[in-house]
Amino acid sequence: MKVFTDFPSSRPVTPLLDQIDQPADLRSLSSQELLILADELRAYLLYSVNQSGGHFGAGLGVVELTLALHHTLNTPEDRLLWDVGHQAYPHKILTGRRDQLPTIRQEGGLAAFPTREESHYDTFGVGHSSTSISAALGMALAARRAGKRRRVAAVIGDGALTAGMAFEALNHAGHEDADLMVILNDNDMSISENVGGLSRYFTNLIASRTYTSLREESKKVLMHLPEPARQLARRAEEHVKGMVTPGTLFEELGFNYIGPVDGHDLPKLMQVLDTIKDLSGPQFLHVITRKGRGFAPAEAAPIKYHAISKLETTPKTAPVSNGVKYSNVFGQWICDMAEQDERLMGITPAMREGSDLVRFSERFPERYFDVAIAEQHAVTLAAGMACEGAKPVVAIYSTFLQRAYDQLIHDVALQGLDVLFAIDRAGLVGEDGPTHAGSFDLSFLRCIPNMLIMAPKDENETRQMLSTGYLHDGPAAVRYPRGNGPGSTVTDTLTGLPIGRSETLRKGKKIALLAFGSMVTPAAIVAESLDATLVNMRFIKPLDTERLAELAVSHDCFITVEENAIAGGAGAGVTEWLQQEGLLIPTLNIGLPDQFLEHASASRQLAAAELDSPGIERQIARWLDKLPRT
């Protein structure tokens, strides 16, 4: 296998890869040609992702596995599912999208993750982790009902396997005895001595046709023995396998465990897959890979090379924000508050780097808890801490908080527990697309009793609101966007804001422009153009109803603007309150349209949603034209 030390400066020469337009083309290649193809595929992946930016390390680690799966399975008739999708770039290259890969995550280009609309080889749309086994089991059961002998394989990473949903699916699959293959892509451990010679021997044995044939024949013989004898034989097999493999758990769940197998040994992978593909019942193949395999810098720093930015080939012409990242504001705040209050506990579901908790984890390791990809557990863990007088802060992306909604309601809000949710990536997120957009948090949070909900207009207000939520006695949420703020000066104080009080930024006439969070900056330009009053609402719950009542008397209409779904959002809260109070003032709610916005740059997404300044002004103009003339 060729090891690269730098990105190719130009498109590499890939004569074999250029002949692969669909997986069927792989099946005519010799073993030696497939090894050459693996090097070409890795070289092209390095080149194309450097052009486009995107998820990187995981794809390099599954080059051989991807080739082996598409060579062995009859895709797309056989179903192949990729968990999360970070590792699916080689899959996209081999399934007719090779020349499009440099467009990945760009407007009009390939999606960052597998999506059914993009290719019939993408059998299930993903973005959130730990869904593959459930979906694959559903496909296997549907095929069984239809009388189809179809293979279904789910590739899941060791990180994704930490989620409860994955184990729920494993438990169900064993009960159903479905024809399902689960491939664990384990890229967080090396093939060391404890899985060395004896383990390799045993893996070769249990993956051989002789062993599987004997195993199946033994089952038939055991069927005629008394139940105590059958149980004794099963236990003997499990204990023997358990001595040399980590698969006892999966055997107990009803799977035939095979592994660990070197995920970069292409001939061995194909041999093992060819053996188990025709076995009936649930199969579990444990594959060891290395994240960033074949690119020396990524192998040395897999976290750094999880994803890379797009190579800049032309000078930037768009203005760059002078502000710091919102996540960095949070990262500094939590360290400062932890220094002041020893009760603070920091919790993240596998988003230490993204949520900027690295400094906190190093300075306060005894108060830092990474629960892996387990959002439900993260929230209820915080609830348990709060019951005992701790002050937990849950750092979580908006899109991932959706996965813990029951716990948010039942375990935190219902009990009125003192938990602060620092909600990152609220609103549109650009190239990662609709699976990662935080489009709904204001809607699903606002309807929950006991919640304090805030959205900051800039970096300094983010720090103030985090302090406000932390000092508040009860559940609180601060939602802030991805990327940099507008450039406000961040003070080092840890004081809160008056709860439920807005801020008037501009006094105008007739139109009251009520802006929430990230929309304050573009709304300020619109307010100047229309000579409108501009209010930074700050609080979604509770609303500043005193200010609203004053504005309703002195203005002709209200315009609310938010980077959230209109249905049930902050503007809907304003409208509901006006109706309850009998204040009949024309009101327009502006927010994200009732659709999933496809991947593009964040600025292009905002423009498409008409949530940039020109778009907001156009929406207002169209609405004003509909109002009766007075």
XYZ file of C-alpha atoms in Angstrom:
630
model
C 0.000 0.000 0.000
C 1.317 3.405 -0.964
C 1.654 5.990 1.809
C 1.272 9.667 0.838
C 2.947 12.492 2.712
C 1.255 15.437 0.993
C -1.779 16.293 -1.103
C -1.337 15.831 -4.875
C -0.841 19.211 -6.554
C -2.735 18.064 -9.639
C -5.172 15.316 -10.462
C -3.300 12.019 -10.093
C -3.054 9.530 -12.934
C -5.608 6.813 -12.163
C -6.045 4.551 -15.211
C -7.834 1.752 -13.335
C -10.097 4.066 -11.340
C -11.076 5.907 -14.517
C -12.595 2.658 -15.803
C -14.843 2.211 -12.771
C -18.242 3.740 -13.448
C -20.214 1.346 -11.269
C -19.395 -1.388 -8.737
C -20.000 -4.135 -11.308
C -16.816 -2.952 -13.047
C -14.817 -4.013 -9.976
C -15.829 -7.633 -10.224
C -13.794 -8.329 -13.356
C -10.534 -7.116 -11.801
C -7.860 -9.441 -10.462
C -6.646 -9.315 -6.871
C -3.479 -7.516 -7.959
C -5.473 -4.961 -9.940
C -7.690 -4.324 -6.921
C -4.617 -3.552 -4.817
C -3.465 -1.047 -7.442
C -6.985 0.379 -7.558
C -6.894 0.924 -3.779
C -3.806 3.144 -4.167
C -5.429 5.067 -7.027
C -8.639 5.532 -5.064
C -6.740 6.867 -2.074
C -4.732 9.233 -4.290
C -7.870 10.567 -5.953
C -9.583 10.997 -2.586
C -6.658 13.062 -1.347
C -6.768 15.252 -4.438
C -10.527 15.781 -4.669
C -11.237 16.451 -0.988
C -8.372 18.923 -0.921
C -10.187 20.773 -3.708
C -13.612 20.709 -2.088
C -12.991 20.380 1.640
C -15.013 17.957 3.699
C -14.798 14.836 5.812
C -11.495 13.190 5.233
C -9.874 10.773 7.676
C -12.677 8.230 7.901
C -12.860 7.846 4.112
C -9.154 7.125 3.842
C -9.579 4.428 6.453
C -12.243 2.469 4.557
C -10.766 2.386 1.043
C -10.083 -1.353 1.183
C -13.329 -2.094 2.997
C -15.357 -0.166 0.411
C -13.697 -2.027 -2.455
C -14.232 -5.376 -0.756
C -17.912 -4.719 -0.063
C -18.766 -3.549 -3.560
C -16.682 -6.370 -5.058
C -18.413 -9.041 -2.962
C -21.974 -7.763 -2.752
C -24.231 -7.311 -5.755
C -24.938 -3.642 -5.094
C -27.333 -1.920 -5.486
C -29.600 -5.025 -5.484
C -27.857 -5.959 -2.260
C -28.310 -3.072 0.165
C -25.267 -1.303 1.597
C -25.751 1.314 4.330
C -23.132 3.691 5.721
C -23.599 5.011 9.240
C -23.267 8.815 9.561
C -21.712 9.127 6.103
C -18.297 10.567 7.017
C -16.783 7.376 5.609
C -18.833 7.262 2.396
C -16.627 9.329 0.048
C -14.921 6.245 -1.504
C -18.393 4.749 -1.917
C -19.488 7.826 -3.863
C -16.407 7.620 -6.099
C -17.085 3.978 -6.977
C -20.799 4.458 -7.653
C -20.768 6.786 -10.636
C -19.876 10.036 -8.901
C -16.107 10.075 -9.322
C -15.898 13.199 -11.457
C -18.400 15.043 -9.260
C -16.554 14.478 -5.995
C -14.669 17.829 -6.167
C -18.122 19.479 -5.971
C -19.048 17.801 -2.686
C -20.676 20.103 -0.087
C -20.929 22.910 -2.684
C -24.122 24.425 -4.019
C -25.442 22.181 -6.784
C -22.778 19.562 -6.063
C -22.765 16.276 -4.202
C -24.203 16.137 -0.698
C -21.868 15.677 2.250
C -23.638 12.480 3.240
C -25.397 9.595 1.458
C -28.806 10.687 0.196
C -31.411 8.647 -1.626
C -32.157 11.417 -4.108
C -28.541 11.487 -5.281
C -27.978 7.828 -6.177
C -29.761 4.466 -6.026
C -26.579 3.147 -4.416
C -27.329 5.412 -1.428
C -29.965 3.147 0.049
C -30.620 5.267 3.142
C -30.154 8.970 3.841
C -27.945 9.704 6.838
C -26.348 12.532 8.746
C -26.988 11.591 12.353
C -25.105 8.577 13.636
C -26.158 5.130 14.808
C -29.138 4.697 12.471
C -27.675 2.171 10.036
C -28.423 -1.072 11.882
C -32.068 -0.147 12.497
C -32.579 0.850 8.870
C -30.734 -2.210 7.562
C -32.815 -4.498 9.759
C -35.970 -2.853 8.427
C -34.805 -3.511 4.877
C -33.940 -7.133 5.693
C -37.330 -7.765 7.271
C -39.143 -6.151 4.329
C -37.146 -8.344 1.920
C -38.057 -11.420 3.951
C -41.728 -10.518 3.829
C -41.497 -10.110 0.051
C -39.722 -13.446 -0.318
C -36.519 -11.847 -1.687
C -33.093 -13.318 -0.944
C -31.303 -10.016 -0.654
C -28.183 -9.296 1.345
C -28.274 -6.216 3.584
C -25.072 -4.826 5.109
C -24.626 -1.928 7.542
C -21.203 -0.351 8.120
C -21.012 1.338 11.522
C -18.063 2.953 13.294
C -16.966 2.190 16.828
C -18.008 5.714 17.847
C -21.500 5.309 16.425
C -21.842 1.955 18.183
C -21.791 3.785 21.526
C -25.317 5.082 20.943
C -28.214 3.261 22.559
C -30.112 3.120 19.277
C -27.423 0.883 17.756
C -27.742 -1.608 20.600
C -31.521 -1.525 20.436
C -31.235 -2.555 16.794
C -28.662 -5.271 17.557
C -30.925 -6.719 20.226
C -33.913 -6.760 17.887
C -31.939 -8.220 14.973
C -30.875 -11.215 17.035
C -34.458 -11.810 18.084
C -35.715 -11.687 14.493
C -32.958 -13.952 13.146
C -32.894 -11.725 10.060
C -30.382 -12.036 7.225
C -28.328 -9.034 8.179
C -24.616 -8.257 8.076
C -23.247 -5.641 10.481
C -19.671 -4.492 9.817
C -18.044 -2.714 12.735
C -15.416 -0.305 11.373
C -13.214 -0.071 14.436
C -10.660 2.664 13.817
C -9.771 3.519 17.405
C -7.557 0.572 18.237
C -4.536 -1.157 16.723
C -3.987 -4.834 15.963
C -1.690 -5.550 18.877
C -0.408 -8.721 20.502
C -3.641 -9.525 22.324
C -5.375 -9.901 18.962
C -2.256 -11.243 17.277
C -1.238 -14.768 16.315
C -3.870 -16.808 18.125
C -6.613 -14.348 17.247
C -5.611 -14.342 13.586
C -5.650 -18.131 13.601
C -9.084 -18.216 15.206
C -10.426 -15.559 12.835
C -9.182 -17.587 9.873
C -10.882 -20.617 11.367
C -14.299 -19.101 12.074
C -14.306 -17.290 8.723
C -13.534 -20.468 6.785
C -16.129 -22.406 4.855
C -15.107 -25.565 6.749
C -15.858 -23.981 10.112
C -19.154 -22.419 9.048
C -20.225 -25.686 7.441
C -19.397 -27.611 10.609
C -21.179 -24.957 12.689
C -24.363 -25.231 10.632
C -24.259 -29.030 10.673
C -23.682 -28.992 14.428
C -26.832 -26.914 14.874
C -28.820 -29.585 13.050
C -27.379 -32.327 15.267
C -27.990 -30.329 18.438
C -31.650 -29.855 17.511
C -32.213 -33.567 18.308
C -30.513 -33.428 21.722
C -32.236 -32.659 25.014
C -32.333 -28.975 25.921
C -29.702 -29.212 28.731
C -27.211 -30.759 26.290
C -27.905 -28.082 23.689
C -27.319 -25.297 26.230
C -24.063 -26.905 27.361
C -22.802 -27.056 23.763
C -23.725 -23.413 23.117
C -21.922 -22.282 26.278
C -18.825 -24.271 25.317
C -18.677 -22.550 21.904
C -19.199 -19.096 23.415
C -16.525 -19.576 26.071
C -13.961 -20.818 23.525
C -14.633 -17.861 21.225
C -14.729 -15.460 24.163
C -11.166 -16.398 25.165
C -9.693 -15.040 21.950
C -12.232 -12.599 20.536
C -14.200 -9.663 21.951
C -17.388 -10.999 20.387
C -19.134 -12.722 23.288
C -21.548 -9.823 23.719
C -22.598 -9.966 20.082
C -22.936 -13.750 20.224
C -25.223 -13.344 23.230
C -27.323 -10.897 21.208
C -27.801 -13.562 18.545
C -25.076 -12.653 16.029
C -22.391 -14.872 14.571
C -19.298 -12.835 15.458
C -16.265 -12.877 13.147
C -13.102 -10.924 13.747
C -11.113 -8.888 14.351
C -10.029 -8.704 10.709
C -7.374 -6.343 9.359
C -9.441 -3.812 7.411
C -6.492 -2.915 5.191
C -5.785 -6.508 4.108
C -7.889 -6.444 0.950
C -7.507 -10.132 -0.016
C -8.421 -11.263 3.503
C -11.410 -8.914 3.605
C -12.756 -10.269 0.338
C -12.217 -13.860 1.509
C -14.098 -13.272 4.751
C -16.948 -11.330 3.106
C -17.282 -13.953 0.383
C -17.675 -16.591 3.090
C -20.234 -14.871 5.295
C -22.347 -13.169 2.634
C -24.369 -16.343 2.023
C -24.819 -17.315 5.677
C -28.317 -17.035 7.037
C -29.136 -15.075 10.169
C -27.385 -12.068 11.692
C -23.624 -11.801 11.055
C -21.257 -9.415 12.834
C -17.907 -8.683 11.197
C -15.371 -6.768 13.288
C -12.919 -4.886 11.040
C -9.902 -2.973 12.343
C -8.958 0.096 10.306
C -6.863 3.174 10.858
C -8.380 6.599 10.399
C -6.455 8.545 7.776
C -4.786 5.358 6.477
C -2.295 5.986 3.654
C -1.806 9.710 4.397
C 0.964 10.119 6.952
C -0.192 13.475 8.430
C -3.727 12.128 8.988
C -2.471 8.924 10.576
C -0.402 11.007 12.992
C -3.255 13.456 13.790
C -6.613 11.748 13.077
C -8.665 14.335 14.981
C -7.124 17.223 13.056
C -7.795 15.487 9.740
C -11.334 14.340 10.514
C -12.344 17.059 8.054
C -10.391 19.639 6.100
C -11.200 23.028 4.610
C -11.421 23.745 0.927
C -8.173 24.648 -0.807
C -8.255 28.378 -1.590
C -7.072 28.929 -5.159
C -8.283 32.511 -5.605
C -8.132 35.555 -3.307
C -11.167 36.084 -1.099
C -13.316 38.992 -2.186
C -16.118 38.655 0.367
C -15.698 40.573 3.615
C -14.438 38.469 6.513
C -15.906 38.917 9.987
C -13.554 40.333 12.584
C -15.412 38.465 15.306
C -14.403 35.306 17.102
C -16.290 32.062 16.715
C -19.349 31.678 18.897
C -18.087 28.273 20.006
C -14.862 29.925 21.200
C -16.872 32.399 23.259
C -18.545 29.439 24.932
C -15.223 27.645 25.425
C -13.747 30.641 27.256
C -16.916 31.268 29.255
C -17.182 27.728 30.628
C -13.561 27.805 31.791
C -14.083 31.179 33.490
C -17.318 30.107 35.154
C -15.836 26.788 36.290
C -12.977 28.721 37.887
C -15.529 30.726 39.844
C -18.017 27.928 40.684
C -16.774 24.437 41.530
C -20.284 23.014 41.089
C -20.097 23.431 37.298
C -19.992 20.171 35.318
C -19.415 20.110 31.543
C -21.086 17.457 29.391
C -20.780 16.777 25.664
C -21.986 13.936 23.421
C -18.720 13.406 21.494
C -18.363 17.045 20.420
C -15.347 18.137 22.475
C -13.532 19.860 19.615
C -16.614 21.184 17.820
C -18.063 22.712 20.982
C -14.628 24.040 22.044
C -14.367 22.071 25.264
C -10.710 21.102 24.819
C -9.407 23.726 27.268
C -12.113 22.877 29.792
C -11.363 19.146 29.551
C -7.678 19.820 30.205
C -8.141 22.315 33.045
C -11.020 20.548 34.789
C -10.773 16.864 33.842
C -12.682 15.711 36.919
C -15.627 17.899 35.889
C -15.600 17.065 32.176
C -17.763 14.252 30.784
C -17.723 13.119 27.168
C -20.519 10.556 27.023
C -19.797 9.560 23.378
C -22.603 9.607 20.820
C -25.360 9.336 23.391
C -27.421 12.510 23.448
C -30.273 11.012 25.465
C -27.860 9.864 28.160
C -26.118 13.257 28.167
C -29.340 15.070 29.065
C -30.507 12.646 31.750
C -26.972 12.482 33.174
C -27.189 16.253 33.592
C -30.578 15.859 35.264
C -29.115 13.415 37.774
C -26.238 15.787 38.525
C -28.661 18.669 39.067
C -30.652 16.583 41.551
C -27.545 16.438 43.732
C -26.752 20.146 43.651
C -24.322 20.260 40.741
C -24.631 22.841 37.949
C -24.398 20.887 34.680
C -23.807 22.577 31.329
C -24.704 20.457 28.285
C -22.791 21.592 25.184
C -24.670 20.201 22.214
C -25.414 20.995 18.583
C -28.985 22.014 17.811
C -29.466 19.166 15.338
C -28.274 16.610 17.928
C -30.468 17.974 20.719
C -33.416 16.793 18.628
C -32.377 13.252 19.515
C -32.851 13.860 23.245
C -36.237 15.551 23.173
C -37.999 13.141 25.506
C -35.241 13.484 28.097
C -35.321 17.268 27.740
C -39.032 17.297 28.563
C -39.407 14.403 30.969
C -36.149 14.402 32.891
C -35.179 18.084 32.975
C -38.081 20.471 32.322
C -40.832 18.488 34.061
C -38.736 18.414 37.223
C -37.596 22.018 36.815
C -33.950 20.999 37.133
C -31.058 23.415 36.975
C -29.468 22.483 33.618
C -27.999 24.900 31.071
C -28.044 23.902 27.398
C -25.390 25.625 25.286
C -26.849 24.998 21.829
C -24.308 25.414 19.039
C -24.921 25.395 15.254
C -28.380 26.945 15.611
C -29.886 27.951 12.287
C -28.355 27.170 8.892
C -24.940 25.491 8.817
C -23.903 25.750 5.172
C -22.144 22.890 3.450
C -23.202 20.158 5.881
C -26.747 20.615 4.636
C -30.183 19.885 6.091
C -29.152 16.950 8.296
C -27.021 19.264 10.423
C -29.051 22.475 10.277
C -30.442 23.734 13.571
C -33.761 24.782 12.102
C -36.225 23.746 14.780
C -34.839 24.279 18.279
C -36.815 27.450 19.048
C -39.997 25.660 17.976
C -39.466 22.523 20.030
C -38.066 24.361 23.039
C -40.666 27.140 23.211
C -43.575 24.777 23.837
C -41.913 23.207 26.911
C -42.946 24.636 30.303
C -40.259 25.924 32.690
C -37.777 26.692 29.892
C -35.767 29.919 29.692
C -34.739 30.455 26.039
C -32.306 33.066 24.728
C -30.666 33.975 21.406
C -27.720 36.424 21.339
C -27.118 39.059 18.680
C -23.304 38.923 18.985
C -20.323 37.447 20.829
C -20.553 39.538 23.983
C -24.250 38.902 24.372
C -23.525 35.182 24.025
C -21.304 35.353 27.092
C -23.886 37.405 28.977
C -26.664 34.965 28.136
C -24.601 31.936 29.126
C -24.119 33.582 32.509
C -27.823 34.434 32.665
C -28.826 30.837 32.002
C -26.259 29.454 34.419
C -27.346 31.749 37.251
C -31.028 31.032 36.557
C -32.677 28.522 38.867
C -34.147 26.053 36.372
C -33.654 24.767 32.840
C -32.232 27.306 30.401
C -31.049 27.323 26.793
C -28.791 29.662 24.832
C -28.783 29.020 21.074
C -26.045 30.500 18.939
C -24.998 30.057 15.303
C -22.054 28.375 13.663
C -19.025 30.462 12.750
C -17.881 33.950 13.637
C -19.821 36.753 15.236
C -20.126 40.303 13.894
C -17.118 41.527 15.884
C -18.321 42.846 19.233
C -15.895 43.256 22.131
C -16.309 40.435 24.645
C -16.079 41.571 28.262
C -14.655 39.274 30.938
C -17.553 39.672 33.371
C -19.837 36.804 34.370
C -22.983 38.804 35.105
C -26.399 38.027 33.692
C -29.035 40.027 31.856
C -32.451 41.024 33.229
C -34.640 38.063 32.290
C -37.335 38.803 29.756
C -36.063 42.265 28.812
C -35.354 43.228 25.214
C -33.112 45.983 23.848
C -34.220 48.784 21.522
C -31.421 49.430 19.054
C -33.145 51.965 16.818
C -36.287 54.091 17.114
C -38.220 54.550 13.901
C -41.752 54.975 12.613
C -44.686 52.755 11.721
C -42.805 49.421 11.470
C -41.488 47.607 14.544
C -38.823 45.147 13.451
C -38.438 42.477 16.152
C -35.224 40.523 15.546
C -34.039 37.397 17.338
C -30.429 36.335 17.696
C -28.393 36.117 14.494
C -31.005 38.105 12.562
C -30.319 41.328 14.451
C -27.340 42.196 12.220
C -29.113 41.920 8.827
C -32.291 43.434 10.319
C -30.319 46.529 11.343
C -29.613 47.304 7.677
C -33.302 46.851 6.830
C -34.370 49.067 9.725
C -32.213 51.893 8.422
C -33.621 51.510 4.926
C -37.250 51.502 6.108
C -36.819 53.936 9.024
C -38.187 51.177 11.260
C -37.837 50.635 14.963
C -35.403 47.788 15.628
C -35.648 45.675 18.779
C -33.168 43.017 19.782
C -35.662 40.684 21.465
C -33.012 38.609 23.265
C -35.509 36.325 25.013
C -37.770 33.912 23.194
C -39.231 32.726 26.473
C -40.271 34.724 28.368
C -41.016 37.400 25.791
C -40.710 41.056 26.724
C -44.460 41.571 26.664
C -44.215 45.001 28.261
C -42.158 46.218 25.309
C -44.502 44.514 22.847
C -47.521 46.226 24.372
C -45.843 49.642 24.049
C -44.852 49.028 20.436
C -48.331 47.791 19.509
C -49.744 51.171 20.493
C -47.101 53.302 18.763
C -46.568 51.330 15.516
C -48.670 50.233 12.566
C -47.270 46.701 12.183
C -44.847 44.129 13.556
C -42.203 42.221 11.592
C -40.494 39.337 13.408
C -37.250 37.871 12.014
C -35.534 34.683 13.168
C -33.202 31.974 11.833
C -35.579 29.178 12.776
C -38.628 27.521 11.282
C -41.559 29.923 11.193
C -43.955 27.254 12.468
C -43.908 27.423 16.246
C -40.886 29.706 16.342
C -40.148 32.948 18.148
C -42.327 35.030 15.821
C -45.211 32.620 16.379
C -44.824 33.341 20.082
C -45.234 37.062 19.436
C -48.334 36.465 17.302
C -49.877 34.149 19.908
C -49.386 36.723 22.655
C -50.915 39.509 20.563
C -53.994 37.389 19.893
C -54.359 36.461 23.548
C -54.206 40.122 24.510
C -56.658 41.163 21.805
C -54.072 43.412 20.154
C -55.016 43.329 16.491
C -51.873 44.637 14.817
C -50.785 43.314 11.401
C -47.818 40.970 11.943
C -45.453 39.259 9.527
C -43.333 36.331 10.719
C -40.103 35.919 8.731
C -37.947 32.836 9.199
C -36.791 29.656 7.542
C -39.180 28.427 4.842
C -41.160 25.221 5.274
C -38.634 23.084 3.429
C -35.238 21.467 3.908
C -32.594 23.759 2.430
C -29.906 21.921 0.479
C -26.186 22.350 1.094
C -24.463 25.530 -0.049
C -22.367 28.190 1.626
C -24.071 29.733 4.644
C -24.417 33.068 2.843
C -26.023 31.390 -0.175
C -28.417 29.479 2.077
C -29.464 32.690 3.823
C -29.987 34.379 0.469
C -32.062 31.431 -0.789
C -34.207 31.660 2.346
C -34.449 35.457 1.923
C -32.920 35.923 5.343
C -30.125 38.244 4.243
C -30.832 41.994 4.322
C -32.080 42.267 0.703
C -34.252 39.178 1.147
C -35.801 40.431 4.377
C -36.579 43.781 2.762
C -38.163 42.049 -0.258
C -40.382 39.949 1.987
C -41.511 43.027 3.877
C -42.243 44.914 0.647
C -44.357 42.070 -0.735
C -46.306 41.834 2.515
C -46.880 45.589 2.818
C -48.315 45.612 -0.701
C -51.000 43.160 0.473
C -52.139 45.340 3.373
C -55.163 47.590 2.856
C -54.265 51.229 2.188
C -55.206 53.650 4.951
